[in-house]
Structures are given as structure tokens and as C-alpha cells.
Amino acid sequence: VAEIRSSLVMGRNRQHLKLLHCPGEAQIDFGEVTMLSPEGETRHFILVMTFPYSNFRMAQVLPAQNFECLAYGLAQMFGRIGRVPRVIRCDNMSTAVAKIIRREDLDNGQCNHDAKDHPRRLTDNFYALKMAYGFEAEFCNPASGNEKGSVENAVGWTRRNFFSPLRSFDGNYEALNEKLARFCLSEAKQPHYRHKPKTIEELFKEDLVDMLQLPDDPGDVH
């Protein structure tokens, strides 16, 4: 085995492919942040949405990770950009995925999403949300956070750049989220890390062209 391994020179000629992201596609994830409240340090959650093509980032501070917060946070971010991503990639969060279906169990009638590649049973709430806005959902393989690396990085970036040092919070989510939105928009004026001298903001305009229109009435999905 040692001789064969030596002859193959394993590891020396590895090659990697760059991930290519299409305009109009987004990734979402939840993260935790700590803030200073009158009661001392308190834990809150941020719902972060990124657009890997342009590296544009948005976030919403929320009190929990339940479906109502997910639906509300997405609606607020959709409304701010005036469009809806064609595709949203996320992990198998319990607010969206009720069950991961094994291929041998496809005939039991539980699958209601992507029976061909990544069979899932979506929660009724998330299925209604998806249909109301018209986006397609993509889910990572279990324990594969690298498959949504853009938003994984953005969660840490938001925590380091907006919530550090610790912010004081008086419970007014609307006011805090307005500051957070202005921060994200101002950061979008920076040059893109790979496509300099183009800015994130300029590339995000290409994202917007490939997105869906907001529905006239998405309904009270939460």
C-alpha cells in the first residue's frame, strides 16, 4: 500500500473548481447575537440573507428562530429590495423541513419537494410561504454548511461588524433593524472582493434583474 500510495503521489495534484453563482439566487441562515439590555446581556437572533453573485448582504434582528420570525424577516427584506430571489438555499431548519425522505421511502407519499434530487417533506407553513412568493427552495445535505458558505460567512461578518462592541438594545426591533439595513446598504458601496473595481451595489443590480416581482398579496402566511 505504501508503495502504491507513493507512486500515485496522492494529494500533490489535487484540483478544485470555483463555485459559480447565478444572479438572482440567495442563501439564508439564522445566527445568534448578544446585546446589552436593561436586564444585562441578552441573546437575540439574526436572519441573514446573502446574494453570492454580488456578495450583497441583508439581515434582520428577531426575538426567536420560529416560523413566524422567519416569515416576517423574509417579508421585510423582500420589501426593502422590492424583489424576491428566484432560488433560496438554506439548511434543513425545522421551520422549513419536516422530514428528509430516503429514496427507498419515496413511494410512501410523504415527499412534497424535489423528489428527484433532494426529497423532502416541507412544513405546511414553509410550503405556503414558498408558494405565496414564488421562489424555489434548495436545501443543503445534512451537516454540510459549506454548501451555503456565502451566508455562513455573512453571519459572522454581521456579528463582527455591526454587533461588536456590544450594542445597547431597548427592545425596539423596528429602529434597530432600520440601522442594520442602512449599514448593509452602505457596505454595499465597497468594491467586490473579486470583481474590482465594480462595487457590490453595482453587481446587485444584476441580481435584481433576475429576481421575481413581489406578489400583490402574498397572504397572511404566518
PDB file of C-alpha atoms in Angstrom:
ATOM      1  CA  VAL A   1       0.000   0.000   0.000  1.00  0.00           C
ATOM      2  CA  ALA A   2       2.827   2.388   0.868  1.00  0.00           C
ATOM      3  CA  GLU A   3       4.480   1.746  -2.491  1.00  0.00           C
ATOM      4  CA  ILE A   4       1.227   2.321  -4.401  1.00  0.00           C
ATOM      5  CA  ARG A   5       0.480   5.474  -2.437  1.00  0.00           C
ATOM      6  CA  SER A   6       3.961   6.783  -3.173  1.00  0.00           C
ATOM      7  CA  SER A   7       3.620   6.053  -6.881  1.00  0.00           C
ATOM      8  CA  LEU A   8       0.283   7.897  -7.067  1.00  0.00           C
ATOM      9  CA  VAL A   9       1.774  10.952  -5.322  1.00  0.00           C
ATOM     10  CA  MET A  10      -1.543  11.364  -3.582  1.00  0.00           C
ATOM     11  CA  GLY A  11      -2.548  14.869  -2.691  1.00  0.00           C
ATOM     12  CA  ARG A  12       0.016  16.654  -4.817  1.00  0.00           C
ATOM     13  CA  ASN A  13      -2.103  17.151  -7.888  1.00  0.00           C
ATOM     14  CA  ARG A  14      -5.456  17.973  -6.353  1.00  0.00           C
ATOM     15  CA  GLN A  15      -7.605  20.374  -8.299  1.00  0.00           C
ATOM     16  CA  HIS A  16     -10.525  22.491  -7.174  1.00  0.00           C
ATOM     17  CA  LEU A  17     -13.413  24.053  -9.021  1.00  0.00           C
ATOM     18  CA  LYS A  18     -14.634  27.530  -8.174  1.00  0.00           C
ATOM     19  CA  LEU A  19     -18.266  27.778  -7.168  1.00  0.00           C
ATOM     20  CA  LEU A  20     -20.228  29.728  -9.744  1.00  0.00           C
ATOM     21  CA  HIS A  21     -23.331  31.549  -8.554  1.00  0.00           C
ATOM     22  CA  CYS A  22     -26.107  32.736 -10.835  1.00  0.00           C
ATOM     23  CA  PRO A  23     -27.661  36.193 -10.413  1.00  0.00           C
ATOM     24  CA  GLY A  24     -30.940  36.305  -8.528  1.00  0.00           C
ATOM     25  CA  GLU A  25     -30.161  33.447  -6.133  1.00  0.00           C
ATOM     26  CA  ALA A  26     -29.940  33.852  -2.348  1.00  0.00           C
ATOM     27  CA  GLN A  27     -28.903  31.959   0.770  1.00  0.00           C
ATOM     28  CA  ILE A  28     -30.393  32.370   4.253  1.00  0.00           C
ATOM     29  CA  ASP A  29     -29.397  31.334   7.750  1.00  0.00           C
ATOM     30  CA  PHE A  30     -30.014  32.221  11.375  1.00  0.00           C
ATOM     31  CA  GLY A  31     -27.310  33.331  13.786  1.00  0.00           C
ATOM     32  CA  GLU A  32     -27.146  34.446  17.409  1.00  0.00           C
ATOM     33  CA  VAL A  33     -26.052  37.845  18.735  1.00  0.00           C
ATOM     34  CA  THR A  34     -25.646  39.257  22.230  1.00  0.00           C
ATOM     35  CA  MET A  35     -26.760  42.778  23.170  1.00  0.00           C
ATOM     36  CA  LEU A  36     -26.948  44.850  26.340  1.00  0.00           C
ATOM     37  CA  SER A  37     -30.481  45.318  27.654  1.00  0.00           C
ATOM     38  CA  PRO A  38     -31.645  46.857  30.963  1.00  0.00           C
ATOM     39  CA  GLU A  39     -31.575  43.298  32.376  1.00  0.00           C
ATOM     40  CA  GLY A  40     -27.950  42.800  31.284  1.00  0.00           C
ATOM     41  CA  GLU A  41     -26.644  40.750  28.362  1.00  0.00           C
ATOM     42  CA  THR A  42     -29.472  39.197  26.335  1.00  0.00           C
ATOM     43  CA  ARG A  43     -29.471  36.811  23.395  1.00  0.00           C
ATOM     44  CA  HIS A  44     -31.210  37.599  20.130  1.00  0.00           C
ATOM     45  CA  PHE A  45     -31.246  36.150  16.639  1.00  0.00           C
ATOM     46  CA  ILE A  46     -30.398  37.489  13.208  1.00  0.00           C
ATOM     47  CA  LEU A  47     -31.830  36.190   9.960  1.00  0.00           C
ATOM     48  CA  VAL A  48     -29.189  36.830   7.304  1.00  0.00           C
ATOM     49  CA  MET A  49     -29.744  36.720   3.537  1.00  0.00           C
ATOM     50  CA  THR A  50     -26.900  36.899   1.034  1.00  0.00           C
ATOM     51  CA  PHE A  51     -26.686  37.008  -2.735  1.00  0.00           C
ATOM     52  CA  PRO A  52     -23.483  35.096  -3.614  1.00  0.00           C
ATOM     53  CA  TYR A  53     -23.267  36.512  -7.153  1.00  0.00           C
ATOM     54  CA  SER A  54     -22.861  40.093  -5.906  1.00  0.00           C
ATOM     55  CA  ASN A  55     -21.962  39.412  -2.256  1.00  0.00           C
ATOM     56  CA  PHE A  56     -24.834  41.703  -1.207  1.00  0.00           C
ATOM     57  CA  ARG A  57     -25.938  41.073   2.390  1.00  0.00           C
ATOM     58  CA  MET A  58     -29.052  41.843   4.392  1.00  0.00           C
ATOM     59  CA  ALA A  59     -30.109  40.950   7.943  1.00  0.00           C
ATOM     60  CA  GLN A  60     -32.998  41.248  10.384  1.00  0.00           C
ATOM     61  CA  VAL A  61     -32.810  41.094  14.178  1.00  0.00           C
ATOM     62  CA  LEU A  62     -35.548  38.845  15.580  1.00  0.00           C
ATOM     63  CA  PRO A  63     -36.554  37.533  19.006  1.00  0.00           C
ATOM     64  CA  ALA A  64     -36.676  33.852  18.005  1.00  0.00           C
ATOM     65  CA  GLN A  65     -35.994  31.313  15.250  1.00  0.00           C
ATOM     66  CA  ASN A  66     -39.577  30.136  14.839  1.00  0.00           C
ATOM     67  CA  PHE A  67     -41.538  30.208  11.594  1.00  0.00           C
ATOM     68  CA  GLU A  68     -43.287  33.496  12.334  1.00  0.00           C
ATOM     69  CA  CYS A  69     -39.914  35.224  12.703  1.00  0.00           C
ATOM     70  CA  LEU A  70     -38.615  33.553   9.540  1.00  0.00           C
ATOM     71  CA  ALA A  71     -41.653  34.648   7.513  1.00  0.00           C
ATOM     72  CA  TYR A  72     -41.620  38.159   8.953  1.00  0.00           C
ATOM     73  CA  GLY A  73     -37.879  38.608   8.417  1.00  0.00           C
ATOM     74  CA  LEU A  74     -38.016  37.428   4.809  1.00  0.00           C
ATOM     75  CA  ALA A  75     -41.022  39.631   4.070  1.00  0.00           C
ATOM     76  CA  GLN A  76     -39.206  42.668   5.454  1.00  0.00           C
ATOM     77  CA  MET A  77     -36.089  42.004   3.375  1.00  0.00           C
ATOM     78  CA  PHE A  78     -38.090  41.258   0.217  1.00  0.00           C
ATOM     79  CA  GLY A  79     -39.957  44.508   0.707  1.00  0.00           C
ATOM     80  CA  ARG A  80     -36.777  46.525   1.176  1.00  0.00           C
ATOM     81  CA  ILE A  81     -35.187  45.342  -2.082  1.00  0.00           C
ATOM     82  CA  GLY A  82     -38.523  45.301  -3.900  1.00  0.00           C
ATOM     83  CA  ARG A  83     -37.965  41.849  -5.386  1.00  0.00           C
ATOM     84  CA  VAL A  84     -37.966  38.135  -4.476  1.00  0.00           C
ATOM     85  CA  PRO A  85     -34.983  35.803  -5.107  1.00  0.00           C
ATOM     86  CA  ARG A  86     -35.687  33.105  -7.692  1.00  0.00           C
ATOM     87  CA  VAL A  87     -33.950  30.487  -5.540  1.00  0.00           C
ATOM     88  CA  ILE A  88     -33.291  30.467  -1.795  1.00  0.00           C
ATOM     89  CA  ARG A  89     -30.806  27.959  -0.359  1.00  0.00           C
ATOM     90  CA  CYS A  90     -30.821  27.075   3.340  1.00  0.00           C
ATOM     91  CA  ASP A  91     -30.076  24.223   5.696  1.00  0.00           C
ATOM     92  CA  ASN A  92     -32.676  21.730   6.879  1.00  0.00           C
ATOM     93  CA  MET A  93     -34.129  24.071   9.517  1.00  0.00           C
ATOM     94  CA  SER A  94     -37.103  22.619  11.349  1.00  0.00           C
ATOM     95  CA  THR A  95     -39.235  25.635  10.399  1.00  0.00           C
ATOM     96  CA  ALA A  96     -38.915  24.584   6.745  1.00  0.00           C
ATOM     97  CA  VAL A  97     -38.189  20.845   6.595  1.00  0.00           C
ATOM     98  CA  ALA A  98     -40.407  18.405   8.424  1.00  0.00           C
ATOM     99  CA  LYS A  99     -38.528  15.339   7.215  1.00  0.00           C
ATOM    100  CA  ILE A 100     -35.679  14.302   4.916  1.00  0.00           C
ATOM    101  CA  ILE A 101     -37.036  11.466   2.777  1.00  0.00           C
ATOM    102  CA  ARG A 102     -34.861   8.469   1.961  1.00  0.00           C
ATOM    103  CA  ARG A 103     -35.027   7.340  -1.647  1.00  0.00           C
ATOM    104  CA  GLU A 104     -36.339   3.929  -0.668  1.00  0.00           C
ATOM    105  CA  ASP A 105     -39.262   5.680   1.067  1.00  0.00           C
ATOM    106  CA  LEU A 106     -40.318   7.856  -1.876  1.00  0.00           C
ATOM    107  CA  ASP A 107     -43.419   5.758  -2.512  1.00  0.00           C
ATOM    108  CA  ASN A 108     -44.990   6.465   0.881  1.00  0.00           C
ATOM    109  CA  GLY A 109     -46.494   9.771  -0.275  1.00  0.00           C
ATOM    110  CA  GLN A 110     -44.711  11.994   2.232  1.00  0.00           C
ATOM    111  CA  CYS A 111     -42.439  13.811  -0.228  1.00  0.00           C
ATOM    112  CA  ASN A 112     -43.696  17.209  -1.408  1.00  0.00           C
ATOM    113  CA  HIS A 113     -40.399  18.741  -2.570  1.00  0.00           C
ATOM    114  CA  ASP A 114     -37.711  17.776  -5.121  1.00  0.00           C
ATOM    115  CA  ALA A 115     -38.374  14.053  -5.333  1.00  0.00           C
ATOM    116  CA  LYS A 116     -35.649  13.654  -7.970  1.00  0.00           C
ATOM    117  CA  ASP A 117     -32.553  15.037  -6.208  1.00  0.00           C
ATOM    118  CA  HIS A 118     -33.191  16.053  -2.584  1.00  0.00           C
ATOM    119  CA  PRO A 119     -36.537  14.622  -1.464  1.00  0.00           C
ATOM    120  CA  ARG A 120     -38.024  16.482   1.492  1.00  0.00           C
ATOM    121  CA  ARG A 121     -41.285  16.854   3.337  1.00  0.00           C
ATOM    122  CA  LEU A 122     -41.697  20.615   3.811  1.00  0.00           C
ATOM    123  CA  THR A 123     -43.684  22.016   6.710  1.00  0.00           C
ATOM    124  CA  ASP A 124     -47.106  23.302   5.725  1.00  0.00           C
ATOM    125  CA  ASN A 125     -46.134  26.834   6.761  1.00  0.00           C
ATOM    126  CA  PHE A 126     -42.958  26.958   4.689  1.00  0.00           C
ATOM    127  CA  TYR A 127     -44.685  25.373   1.711  1.00  0.00           C
ATOM    128  CA  ALA A 128     -47.330  28.118   1.881  1.00  0.00           C
ATOM    129  CA  LEU A 129     -44.616  30.784   2.153  1.00  0.00           C
ATOM    130  CA  LYS A 130     -42.789  29.392  -0.882  1.00  0.00           C
ATOM    131  CA  MET A 131     -45.954  29.289  -2.963  1.00  0.00           C
ATOM    132  CA  ALA A 132     -47.030  32.771  -1.875  1.00  0.00           C
ATOM    133  CA  TYR A 133     -43.795  34.412  -3.043  1.00  0.00           C
ATOM    134  CA  GLY A 134     -42.993  32.024  -5.896  1.00  0.00           C
ATOM    135  CA  PHE A 135     -39.361  31.251  -5.024  1.00  0.00           C
ATOM    136  CA  GLU A 136     -37.747  27.847  -5.355  1.00  0.00           C
ATOM    137  CA  ALA A 137     -36.147  26.328  -2.254  1.00  0.00           C
ATOM    138  CA  GLU A 138     -32.873  24.421  -2.199  1.00  0.00           C
ATOM    139  CA  PHE A 139     -31.684  22.559   0.876  1.00  0.00           C
ATOM    140  CA  CYS A 140     -28.151  21.558   1.808  1.00  0.00           C
ATOM    141  CA  ASN A 141     -27.214  17.992   2.527  1.00  0.00           C
ATOM    142  CA  PRO A 142     -27.262  17.213   6.267  1.00  0.00           C
ATOM    143  CA  ALA A 143     -24.253  18.601   8.184  1.00  0.00           C
ATOM    144  CA  SER A 144     -22.979  20.392   5.079  1.00  0.00           C
ATOM    145  CA  GLY A 145     -22.789  24.061   5.990  1.00  0.00           C
ATOM    146  CA  ASN A 146     -20.139  24.538   3.319  1.00  0.00           C
ATOM    147  CA  GLU A 147     -22.918  24.235   0.734  1.00  0.00           C
ATOM    148  CA  LYS A 148     -24.150  27.672   1.823  1.00  0.00           C
ATOM    149  CA  GLY A 149     -20.767  29.184   2.579  1.00  0.00           C
ATOM    150  CA  SER A 150     -21.770  32.689   1.492  1.00  0.00           C
ATOM    151  CA  VAL A 151     -24.360  33.145   4.230  1.00  0.00           C
ATOM    152  CA  GLU A 152     -22.277  31.233   6.794  1.00  0.00           C
ATOM    153  CA  ASN A 153     -19.567  33.862   6.317  1.00  0.00           C
ATOM    154  CA  ALA A 154     -22.097  36.696   6.329  1.00  0.00           C
ATOM    155  CA  VAL A 155     -23.488  35.699   9.736  1.00  0.00           C
ATOM    156  CA  GLY A 156     -20.035  36.103  11.282  1.00  0.00           C
ATOM    157  CA  TRP A 157     -19.377  39.263   9.279  1.00  0.00           C
ATOM    158  CA  THR A 158     -22.597  40.869  10.550  1.00  0.00           C
ATOM    159  CA  ARG A 159     -21.831  39.864  14.120  1.00  0.00           C
ATOM    160  CA  ARG A 160     -18.281  41.271  13.994  1.00  0.00           C
ATOM    161  CA  ASN A 161     -19.018  44.470  12.115  1.00  0.00           C
ATOM    162  CA  PHE A 162     -22.402  45.581  13.436  1.00  0.00           C
ATOM    163  CA  PHE A 163     -22.831  43.964  16.854  1.00  0.00           C
ATOM    164  CA  SER A 164     -19.281  44.367  18.158  1.00  0.00           C
ATOM    165  CA  PRO A 165     -18.691  46.014  20.565  1.00  0.00           C
ATOM    166  CA  LEU A 166     -21.925  45.078  22.347  1.00  0.00           C
ATOM    167  CA  ARG A 167     -24.859  47.250  21.364  1.00  0.00           C
ATOM    168  CA  SER A 168     -27.405  48.637  23.792  1.00  0.00           C
ATOM    169  CA  PHE A 169     -30.922  47.461  22.963  1.00  0.00           C
ATOM    170  CA  ASP A 170     -34.135  48.899  24.385  1.00  0.00           C
ATOM    171  CA  GLY A 171     -36.467  46.372  22.749  1.00  0.00           C
ATOM    172  CA  ASN A 172     -37.291  48.454  19.675  1.00  0.00           C
ATOM    173  CA  TYR A 173     -36.710  45.940  16.881  1.00  0.00           C
ATOM    174  CA  GLU A 174     -38.006  48.264  14.179  1.00  0.00           C
ATOM    175  CA  ALA A 175     -35.494  51.019  14.971  1.00  0.00           C
ATOM    176  CA  LEU A 176     -32.593  48.566  15.296  1.00  0.00           C
ATOM    177  CA  ASN A 177     -33.429  46.855  12.014  1.00  0.00           C
ATOM    178  CA  GLU A 178     -33.563  50.215  10.264  1.00  0.00           C
ATOM    179  CA  LYS A 179     -29.994  50.928  11.440  1.00  0.00           C
ATOM    180  CA  LEU A 180     -28.903  47.447  10.369  1.00  0.00           C
ATOM    181  CA  ALA A 181     -30.433  47.909   6.914  1.00  0.00           C
ATOM    182  CA  ARG A 182     -28.675  51.256   6.441  1.00  0.00           C
ATOM    183  CA  PHE A 183     -25.403  49.623   7.491  1.00  0.00           C
ATOM    184  CA  CYS A 184     -25.800  46.815   4.922  1.00  0.00           C
ATOM    185  CA  LEU A 185     -26.617  49.313   2.171  1.00  0.00           C
ATOM    186  CA  SER A 186     -23.603  51.462   2.994  1.00  0.00           C
ATOM    187  CA  GLU A 187     -21.301  48.409   2.994  1.00  0.00           C
ATOM    188  CA  ALA A 188     -22.603  47.509  -0.477  1.00  0.00           C
ATOM    189  CA  LYS A 189     -20.784  50.564  -1.844  1.00  0.00           C
ATOM    190  CA  GLN A 190     -17.481  48.754  -1.262  1.00  0.00           C
ATOM    191  CA  PRO A 191     -15.641  47.151  -4.233  1.00  0.00           C
ATOM    192  CA  HIS A 192     -16.414  43.490  -4.805  1.00  0.00           C
ATOM    193  CA  TYR A 193     -13.583  41.302  -3.496  1.00  0.00           C
ATOM    194  CA  ARG A 194     -13.104  39.575  -6.854  1.00  0.00           C
ATOM    195  CA  HIS A 195     -14.668  41.852  -9.480  1.00  0.00           C
ATOM    196  CA  LYS A 196     -12.910  45.114  -8.660  1.00  0.00           C
ATOM    197  CA  PRO A 197     -13.407  47.955  -9.457  1.00  0.00           C
ATOM    198  CA  LYS A 198     -17.115  47.042  -9.608  1.00  0.00           C
ATOM    199  CA  THR A 199     -18.938  47.589  -6.340  1.00  0.00           C
ATOM    200  CA  ILE A 200     -21.255  45.126  -4.597  1.00  0.00           C
ATOM    201  CA  GLU A 201     -24.084  47.578  -5.228  1.00  0.00           C
ATOM    202  CA  GLU A 202     -23.442  47.582  -8.987  1.00  0.00           C
ATOM    203  CA  LEU A 203     -23.378  43.792  -9.168  1.00  0.00           C
ATOM    204  CA  PHE A 204     -26.523  43.571  -7.047  1.00  0.00           C
ATOM    205  CA  LYS A 205     -28.397  45.435  -9.787  1.00  0.00           C
ATOM    206  CA  GLU A 206     -27.680  42.416 -11.988  1.00  0.00           C
ATOM    207  CA  ASP A 207     -29.105  40.207  -9.233  1.00  0.00           C
ATOM    208  CA  LEU A 208     -32.286  42.284  -9.178  1.00  0.00           C
ATOM    209  CA  VAL A 209     -32.845  41.849 -12.913  1.00  0.00           C
ATOM    210  CA  ASP A 210     -33.038  38.078 -12.478  1.00  0.00           C
ATOM    211  CA  MET A 211     -35.355  38.134  -9.457  1.00  0.00           C
ATOM    212  CA  LEU A 212     -39.125  37.772  -9.230  1.00  0.00           C
ATOM    213  CA  GLN A 213     -41.619  40.558  -8.742  1.00  0.00           C
ATOM    214  CA  LEU A 214     -43.207  40.944  -5.349  1.00  0.00           C
ATOM    215  CA  PRO A 215     -46.698  39.423  -5.273  1.00  0.00           C
ATOM    216  CA  ASP A 216     -49.578  41.874  -4.963  1.00  0.00           C
ATOM    217  CA  ASP A 217     -50.852  39.993  -1.940  1.00  0.00           C
ATOM    218  CA  PRO A 218     -48.677  37.206  -0.506  1.00  0.00           C
ATOM    219  CA  GLY A 219     -51.390  36.451   2.057  1.00  0.00           C
ATOM    220  CA  ASP A 220     -51.022  36.006   5.790  1.00  0.00           C
ATOM    221  CA  VAL A 221     -48.699  33.028   5.529  1.00  0.00           C
ATOM    222  CA  HIS A 222     -47.645  33.293   9.194  1.00  0.00           C
TER     223      HIS A 222
END
